Coordinates of N, CA and C in Angstrom, one line a residue:
L655 N -18.1 -17.8 65.3 CA -18.2 -19.0 64.5 C -18.0 -18.7 63.0
T656 N -17.1 -19.3 62.4 CA -16.7 -19.1 61.0 C -17.8 -19.6 60.1
P657 N -18.0 -19.1 58.9 CA -18.9 -19.7 58.0 C -18.7 -21.2 57.8
A658 N -17.4 -21.6 57.7 CA -17.1 -23.0 57.5 C -17.6 -23.9 58.7
L659 N -17.4 -23.4 59.9 CA -17.9 -24.1 61.1 C -19.4 -24.2 61.1
L660 N -20.1 -23.0 60.7 CA -21.6 -23.0 60.6 C -22.0 -24.0 59.6
A661 N -21.3 -24.1 58.5 CA -21.7 -25.1 57.4 C -21.6 -26.5 57.9
S662 N -20.5 -26.8 58.7 CA -20.4 -28.1 59.3 C -21.5 -28.4 60.3
L663 N -21.8 -27.5 61.1 CA -22.8 -27.7 62.1 C -24.2 -27.9 61.4
Y664 N -24.4 -27.2 60.4 CA -25.7 -27.3 59.6 C -25.7 -28.7 58.9
A665 N -24.6 -29.1 58.3 CA -24.5 -30.3 57.6 C -24.8 -31.5 58.5
D666 N -24.4 -31.5 59.7 CA -24.6 -32.6 60.6 C -25.9 -32.5 61.4
G667 N -26.7 -31.5 61.1 CA -28.1 -31.4 61.7 C -28.1 -30.7 63.0
S668 N -27.0 -30.1 63.4 CA -26.9 -29.5 64.8 C -27.6 -28.1 64.8
I669 N -27.6 -27.4 63.7 CA -28.3 -26.1 63.7 C -29.2 -26.0 62.5
V670 N -30.1 -25.1 62.6 CA -31.0 -24.8 61.4 C -31.0 -23.3 61.0
A671 N -30.4 -22.5 62.0 CA -30.4 -21.0 61.7 C -29.2 -20.5 62.5
V672 N -28.9 -19.3 62.1 CA -27.8 -18.5 62.8 C -28.2 -17.1 62.9
K673 N -27.9 -16.5 64.0 CA -28.1 -15.1 64.3 C -26.8 -14.4 63.8
E674 N -26.8 -13.6 62.8 CA -25.6 -12.9 62.3 C -25.5 -11.5 62.9
F675 N -24.5 -11.4 63.8 CA -24.3 -10.1 64.5 C -22.9 -9.5 64.2
S676 N -22.1 -10.1 63.4 CA -20.8 -9.7 63.2 C -20.7 -8.3 62.6
G677 N -21.7 -7.9 61.8 CA -21.6 -6.6 61.2 C -21.0 -6.7 59.8
D678 N -20.5 -7.9 59.5 CA -19.8 -8.1 58.2 C -20.8 -8.8 57.3
V679 N -21.5 -8.0 56.4 CA -22.5 -8.5 55.6 C -22.0 -9.5 54.6
R680 N -20.7 -9.5 54.3 CA -20.2 -10.5 53.3 C -20.4 -11.9 53.8
R681 N -20.4 -12.1 55.2 CA -20.6 -13.4 55.7 C -21.9 -14.0 55.3
A682 N -22.9 -13.2 55.1 CA -24.3 -13.7 54.7 C -24.1 -14.5 53.4
Y683 N -23.4 -13.9 52.4 CA -23.2 -14.5 51.1 C -22.4 -15.8 51.2
E684 N -21.3 -15.7 52.0 CA -20.5 -16.9 52.2 C -21.2 -18.0 52.8
I685 N -22.0 -17.7 53.9 CA -22.8 -18.7 54.5 C -23.8 -19.4 53.6
A686 N -24.5 -18.5 52.8 CA -25.4 -19.1 51.8 C -24.8 -19.9 50.8
E687 N -23.6 -19.6 50.4 CA -22.8 -20.4 49.4 C -22.5 -21.8 49.9
I688 N -22.0 -21.8 51.2 CA -21.4 -23.1 51.7 C -22.4 -23.9 52.6
A689 N -23.5 -23.2 52.9 CA -24.6 -23.9 53.7 C -25.9 -23.5 53.2
P690 N -26.2 -23.8 52.0 CA -27.6 -23.5 51.5 C -28.6 -24.1 52.3
G691 N -29.6 -23.4 52.7 CA -30.7 -23.9 53.5 C -30.6 -23.5 55.0
L692 N -29.4 -23.1 55.4 CA -29.2 -22.6 56.7 C -29.9 -21.2 56.8
D693 N -30.9 -21.0 57.6 CA -31.6 -19.8 57.8 C -30.7 -18.7 58.4
L694 N -30.6 -17.6 57.9 CA -29.9 -16.5 58.4 C -30.8 -15.5 59.0
L695 N -30.5 -15.1 60.3 CA -31.3 -14.1 61.0 C -30.5 -12.9 61.2
V696 N -31.1 -11.7 61.0 CA -30.5 -10.5 61.3 C -30.3 -10.4 62.8
G697 N -29.1 -10.2 63.2 CA -28.9 -10.1 64.7 C -28.5 -8.7 65.2
A698 N -28.2 -7.8 64.3 CA -27.8 -6.4 64.7 C -28.7 -5.5 63.9
D699 N -29.4 -4.6 64.6 CA -30.4 -3.7 64.0 C -29.8 -2.9 62.9
D700 N -28.5 -2.5 63.0 CA -28.0 -1.5 62.1 C -27.4 -2.1 60.8
V701 N -27.7 -3.4 60.5 CA -27.4 -4.0 59.3 C -28.6 -4.8 58.7
L702 N -29.8 -4.4 59.2 CA -31.0 -5.0 58.8 C -31.2 -5.0 57.3
L703 N -31.1 -3.9 56.7 CA -31.4 -3.8 55.2 C -30.4 -4.6 54.4
E704 N -29.1 -4.5 54.8 CA -28.1 -5.2 54.0 C -28.3 -6.7 54.1
L705 N -28.6 -7.2 55.3 CA -28.8 -8.7 55.5 C -30.1 -9.1 55.0
A706 N -31.1 -8.3 55.0 CA -32.4 -8.7 54.4 C -32.2 -8.9 52.9
L707 N -31.5 -8.0 52.3 CA -31.2 -8.0 50.8 C -30.4 -9.2 50.5
A708 N -29.6 -9.7 51.5 CA -28.7 -10.8 51.3 C -29.4 -12.2 51.5
G709 N -30.7 -12.1 51.9 CA -31.5 -13.3 52.1 C -31.9 -13.7 53.5
A710 N -31.6 -12.8 54.5 CA -32.0 -13.1 55.9 C -33.6 -13.4 55.9
V711 N -34.0 -14.3 56.8 CA -35.4 -14.7 56.8 C -36.0 -14.3 58.1
G712 N -35.3 -13.6 59.0 CA -35.9 -13.1 60.3 C -35.0 -12.1 60.9
W713 N -35.5 -11.5 62.0 CA -34.8 -10.4 62.6 C -34.9 -10.6 64.1
I714 N -33.8 -10.7 64.8 CA -33.8 -10.7 66.3 C -33.4 -9.3 66.6
A715 N -34.4 -8.6 67.1 CA -34.3 -7.1 67.1 C -34.5 -6.5 68.4
G716 N -33.9 -5.3 68.6 CA -34.0 -4.5 69.8 C -34.9 -3.3 69.6
Y717 N -34.7 -2.5 68.6 CA -35.4 -1.3 68.5 C -36.9 -1.4 68.2
P718 N -37.4 -2.5 67.7 CA -38.8 -2.5 67.5 C -39.6 -2.4 68.8
N719 N -38.9 -2.7 69.9 CA -39.6 -2.5 71.2 C -40.0 -1.0 71.4
A720 N -39.2 -0.1 70.8 CA -39.5 1.3 71.0 C -40.4 1.8 69.8
L721 N -40.1 1.4 68.6 CA -40.8 1.9 67.4 C -41.3 0.7 66.6
P722 N -42.3 0.0 67.1 CA -42.7 -1.3 66.4 C -43.3 -1.1 65.0
R723 N -44.1 -0.1 64.8 CA -44.8 0.1 63.5 C -43.7 0.4 62.4
S724 N -42.8 1.3 62.7 CA -41.9 1.7 61.6 C -40.8 0.6 61.4
C725 N -40.4 -0.1 62.5 CA -39.5 -1.2 62.4 C -40.1 -2.4 61.6
A726 N -41.4 -2.7 61.9 CA -42.1 -3.7 61.1 C -42.2 -3.3 59.6
E727 N -42.5 -2.1 59.4 CA -42.6 -1.6 58.0 C -41.2 -1.7 57.3
L728 N -40.2 -1.3 58.0 CA -38.9 -1.4 57.5 C -38.5 -2.9 57.2
Y729 N -38.7 -3.8 58.1 CA -38.4 -5.2 57.9 C -39.1 -5.8 56.7
H730 N -40.4 -5.6 56.6 CA -41.2 -6.1 55.5 C -40.7 -5.6 54.2
A731 N -40.5 -4.3 54.2 CA -40.0 -3.7 52.9 C -38.6 -4.2 52.5
A732 N -37.8 -4.4 53.5 CA -36.4 -4.9 53.3 C -36.4 -6.3 52.7
V733 N -37.2 -7.2 53.4 CA -37.2 -8.6 52.9 C -37.9 -8.8 51.6
T734 N -38.8 -7.9 51.2 CA -39.4 -8.0 49.9 C -38.7 -7.2 48.8
G735 N -37.6 -6.6 49.2 CA -36.8 -5.8 48.2 C -37.4 -4.5 47.8
D736 N -38.4 -4.0 48.6 CA -39.0 -2.7 48.3 C -38.1 -1.6 48.8
L737 N -37.1 -1.2 48.0 CA -36.2 -0.2 48.4 C -36.8 1.2 48.4
T738 N -37.8 1.4 47.7 CA -38.5 2.7 47.7 C -39.0 3.0 49.1
T739 N -39.5 2.0 49.7 CA -40.0 2.2 51.1 C -38.9 2.0 52.1
A740 N -38.1 1.0 51.9 CA -37.1 0.7 52.9 C -36.0 1.7 53.1
L741 N -35.4 2.2 52.0 CA -34.2 3.0 52.2 C -34.5 4.3 52.9
P742 N -35.5 5.1 52.6 CA -35.7 6.3 53.4 C -36.0 6.0 54.9
L743 N -36.7 5.0 55.1 CA -37.1 4.6 56.5 C -35.8 4.2 57.2
Y744 N -35.0 3.4 56.6 CA -33.7 2.9 57.2 C -32.8 4.1 57.5
R745 N -32.7 5.0 56.6 CA -31.9 6.2 56.8 C -32.4 7.0 58.0
S746 N -33.7 7.1 58.1 CA -34.3 7.8 59.2 C -34.0 7.1 60.6
L747 N -34.2 5.8 60.6 CA -34.1 5.0 61.8 C -32.6 4.7 62.2
H748 N -31.7 4.7 61.2 CA -30.4 4.2 61.4 C -29.6 4.8 62.6
P749 N -29.8 6.1 62.9 CA -29.1 6.7 64.1 C -29.5 6.0 65.4
L750 N -30.7 5.5 65.4 CA -31.2 4.7 66.6 C -30.8 3.2 66.4
L751 N -30.9 2.7 65.3 CA -30.7 1.2 65.1 C -29.2 0.9 65.4
R752 N -28.3 1.8 65.2 CA -26.9 1.5 65.4 C -26.6 1.4 66.9
W753 N -27.5 1.8 67.8 CA -27.3 1.6 69.2 C -27.3 0.2 69.6
D754 N -27.9 -0.7 68.8 CA -28.0 -2.1 69.0 C -26.6 -2.7 69.1
S755 N -25.6 -2.1 68.5 CA -24.2 -2.6 68.5 C -23.3 -2.0 69.6
K756 N -23.9 -1.2 70.4 CA -23.2 -0.5 71.5 C -23.5 -1.1 72.9
T757 N -22.6 -0.9 73.8 CA -22.9 -1.5 75.1 C -24.1 -0.9 75.8
E758 N -24.5 0.3 75.5 CA -25.6 0.9 76.1 C -26.9 0.7 75.4
F759 N -27.0 -0.3 74.6 CA -28.2 -0.5 73.7 C -29.5 -0.6 74.5
V760 N -29.4 -1.3 75.7 CA -30.6 -1.5 76.5 C -31.1 -0.1 77.0
Q761 N -30.2 0.6 77.5 CA -30.5 2.0 78.0 C -31.1 2.9 76.9
A762 N -30.5 2.8 75.7 CA -31.0 3.6 74.6 C -32.4 3.2 74.1
I763 N -32.6 1.9 74.0 CA -33.9 1.4 73.7 C -35.0 1.8 74.7
K764 N -34.6 1.6 76.0 CA -35.6 2.0 77.0 C -35.9 3.5 77.0
L765 N -34.9 4.3 76.8 CA -35.2 5.8 76.7 C -36.1 6.1 75.5
S766 N -35.8 5.5 74.3 CA -36.6 5.7 73.2 C -38.1 5.2 73.4
M767 N -38.2 4.0 74.1 CA -39.5 3.5 74.5 C -40.3 4.6 75.3
D768 N -39.6 5.1 76.3 CA -40.3 6.1 77.2 C -40.7 7.3 76.3
L769 N -39.8 7.8 75.4 CA -40.2 9.0 74.6 C -41.3 8.7 73.6
A770 N -41.4 7.4 73.2 CA -42.5 7.0 72.3 C -43.8 6.7 73.0
G771 N -43.8 6.8 74.3 CA -45.0 6.5 75.1 C -45.2 5.0 75.4
R772 N -44.1 4.3 75.3 CA -44.1 2.8 75.7 C -43.2 2.7 76.8
P773 N -43.7 2.5 78.0 CA -42.9 2.5 79.2 C -41.7 1.5 79.1
G774 N -40.5 2.1 79.1 CA -39.3 1.3 79.2 C -38.7 1.2 80.5
G775 N -38.7 2.4 81.2 CA -38.2 2.5 82.6 C -36.7 2.4 82.7
A776 N -36.3 2.4 83.9 CA -34.8 2.4 84.2 C -34.3 1.0 84.0
T777 N -33.0 0.9 83.7 CA -32.4 -0.4 83.6 C -32.0 -0.8 85.0
R778 N -31.8 -2.1 85.1 CA -31.4 -2.7 86.4 C -29.9 -3.0 86.4
P779 N -29.3 -3.0 87.6 CA -27.9 -3.3 87.6 C -27.6 -4.7 87.0
P780 N -26.5 -4.8 86.3 CA -25.3 -3.9 86.4 C -25.3 -2.7 85.4
R781 N -26.3 -2.6 84.7 CA -26.4 -1.5 83.7 C -26.6 -0.2 84.5
H782 N -26.0 0.9 84.0 CA -26.2 2.2 84.6 C -26.9 3.1 83.6
P783 N -27.5 4.2 84.1 CA -28.2 5.1 83.2 C -27.2 5.7 82.1
L784 N -27.7 6.1 81.0 CA -26.9 6.7 80.0 C -26.2 8.0 80.5
A785 N -25.0 8.2 80.1 CA -24.3 9.5 80.5 C -25.1 10.6 79.8
P786 N -25.1 11.8 80.4 CA -25.9 12.9 79.8 C -25.7 13.1 78.4
E787 N -24.5 13.1 77.9 CA -24.2 13.4 76.5 C -24.7 12.2 75.6
R788 N -24.7 11.0 76.1 CA -25.3 9.9 75.3 C -26.8 9.9 75.3
E789 N -27.4 10.3 76.4 CA -28.8 10.5 76.5 C -29.3 11.5 75.6
A790 N -28.6 12.6 75.5 CA -29.0 13.7 74.6 C -29.0 13.3 73.1
V791 N -28.0 12.4 72.7 CA -27.9 11.9 71.4 C -29.2 11.0 71.1
V792 N -29.5 10.1 72.0 CA -30.6 9.2 71.8 C -31.9 10.0 71.8
R793 N -32.0 10.9 72.7 CA -33.2 11.7 72.8 C -33.4 12.5 71.5
A794 N -32.4 13.1 71.0 CA -32.5 13.9 69.7 C -32.9 13.0 68.6
A795 N -32.3 11.9 68.4 CA -32.6 11.0 67.3 C -34.0 10.4 67.4
T796 N -34.4 10.1 68.6 CA -35.8 9.5 68.8 C -36.8 10.6 68.5
E797 N -36.6 11.8 69.0 CA -37.6 12.9 68.8 C -37.7 13.2 67.3
K798 N -36.5 13.1 66.6 CA -36.6 13.4 65.2 C -37.4 12.3 64.4
V799 N -37.2 11.1 64.8 CA -37.9 10.0 64.2 C -39.4 10.1 64.5
L800 N -39.8 10.4 65.7 CA -41.2 10.6 66.1 C -41.8 11.8 65.4
A801 N -41.0 12.9 65.2 CA -41.6 14.0 64.5 C -41.8 13.7 63.1
E802 N -41.1 12.8 62.5 CA -41.3 12.3 61.1 C -42.5 11.4 61.0
G803 N -43.1 11.1 62.1 CA -44.3 10.2 62.1 C -44.0 8.7 62.2
H804 N -42.8 8.4 62.6 CA -42.4 7.0 62.8 C -42.6 6.6 64.3
A805 N -43.3 5.5 64.5 CA -43.4 5.0 65.9 C -43.4 3.5 65.9

């Protein structure tokens, strides 16, 4: 949906918010310019900080299922503009957050949940387990975040 179409839908009362998942942070500013009042929700975990700084008012999130405390802390710091807290946390979590934009995001989140002691379990068909090399990447990133005290 283009920003112009979103503005039209907002103007006629058809929508009140939009989940922004394009990865193009510039859209947040364009949407705010042509549809002031349309709530923007972060729709991809790996652009949380950028969209929060651009005025997003919510987060439709995946990775907080695995790391709720640190993701909540990141979100609150981001929307309040507390970059001293948000930026180091975002850098630490970003190798995991970027899985949200990959086809194996459910598998990655569930593996991270298991590693964090929050049962995620196996995915159901049609999803397949992570390939061993992808699992190793998620495992290493999750273990690093947990070792840093983020959960």
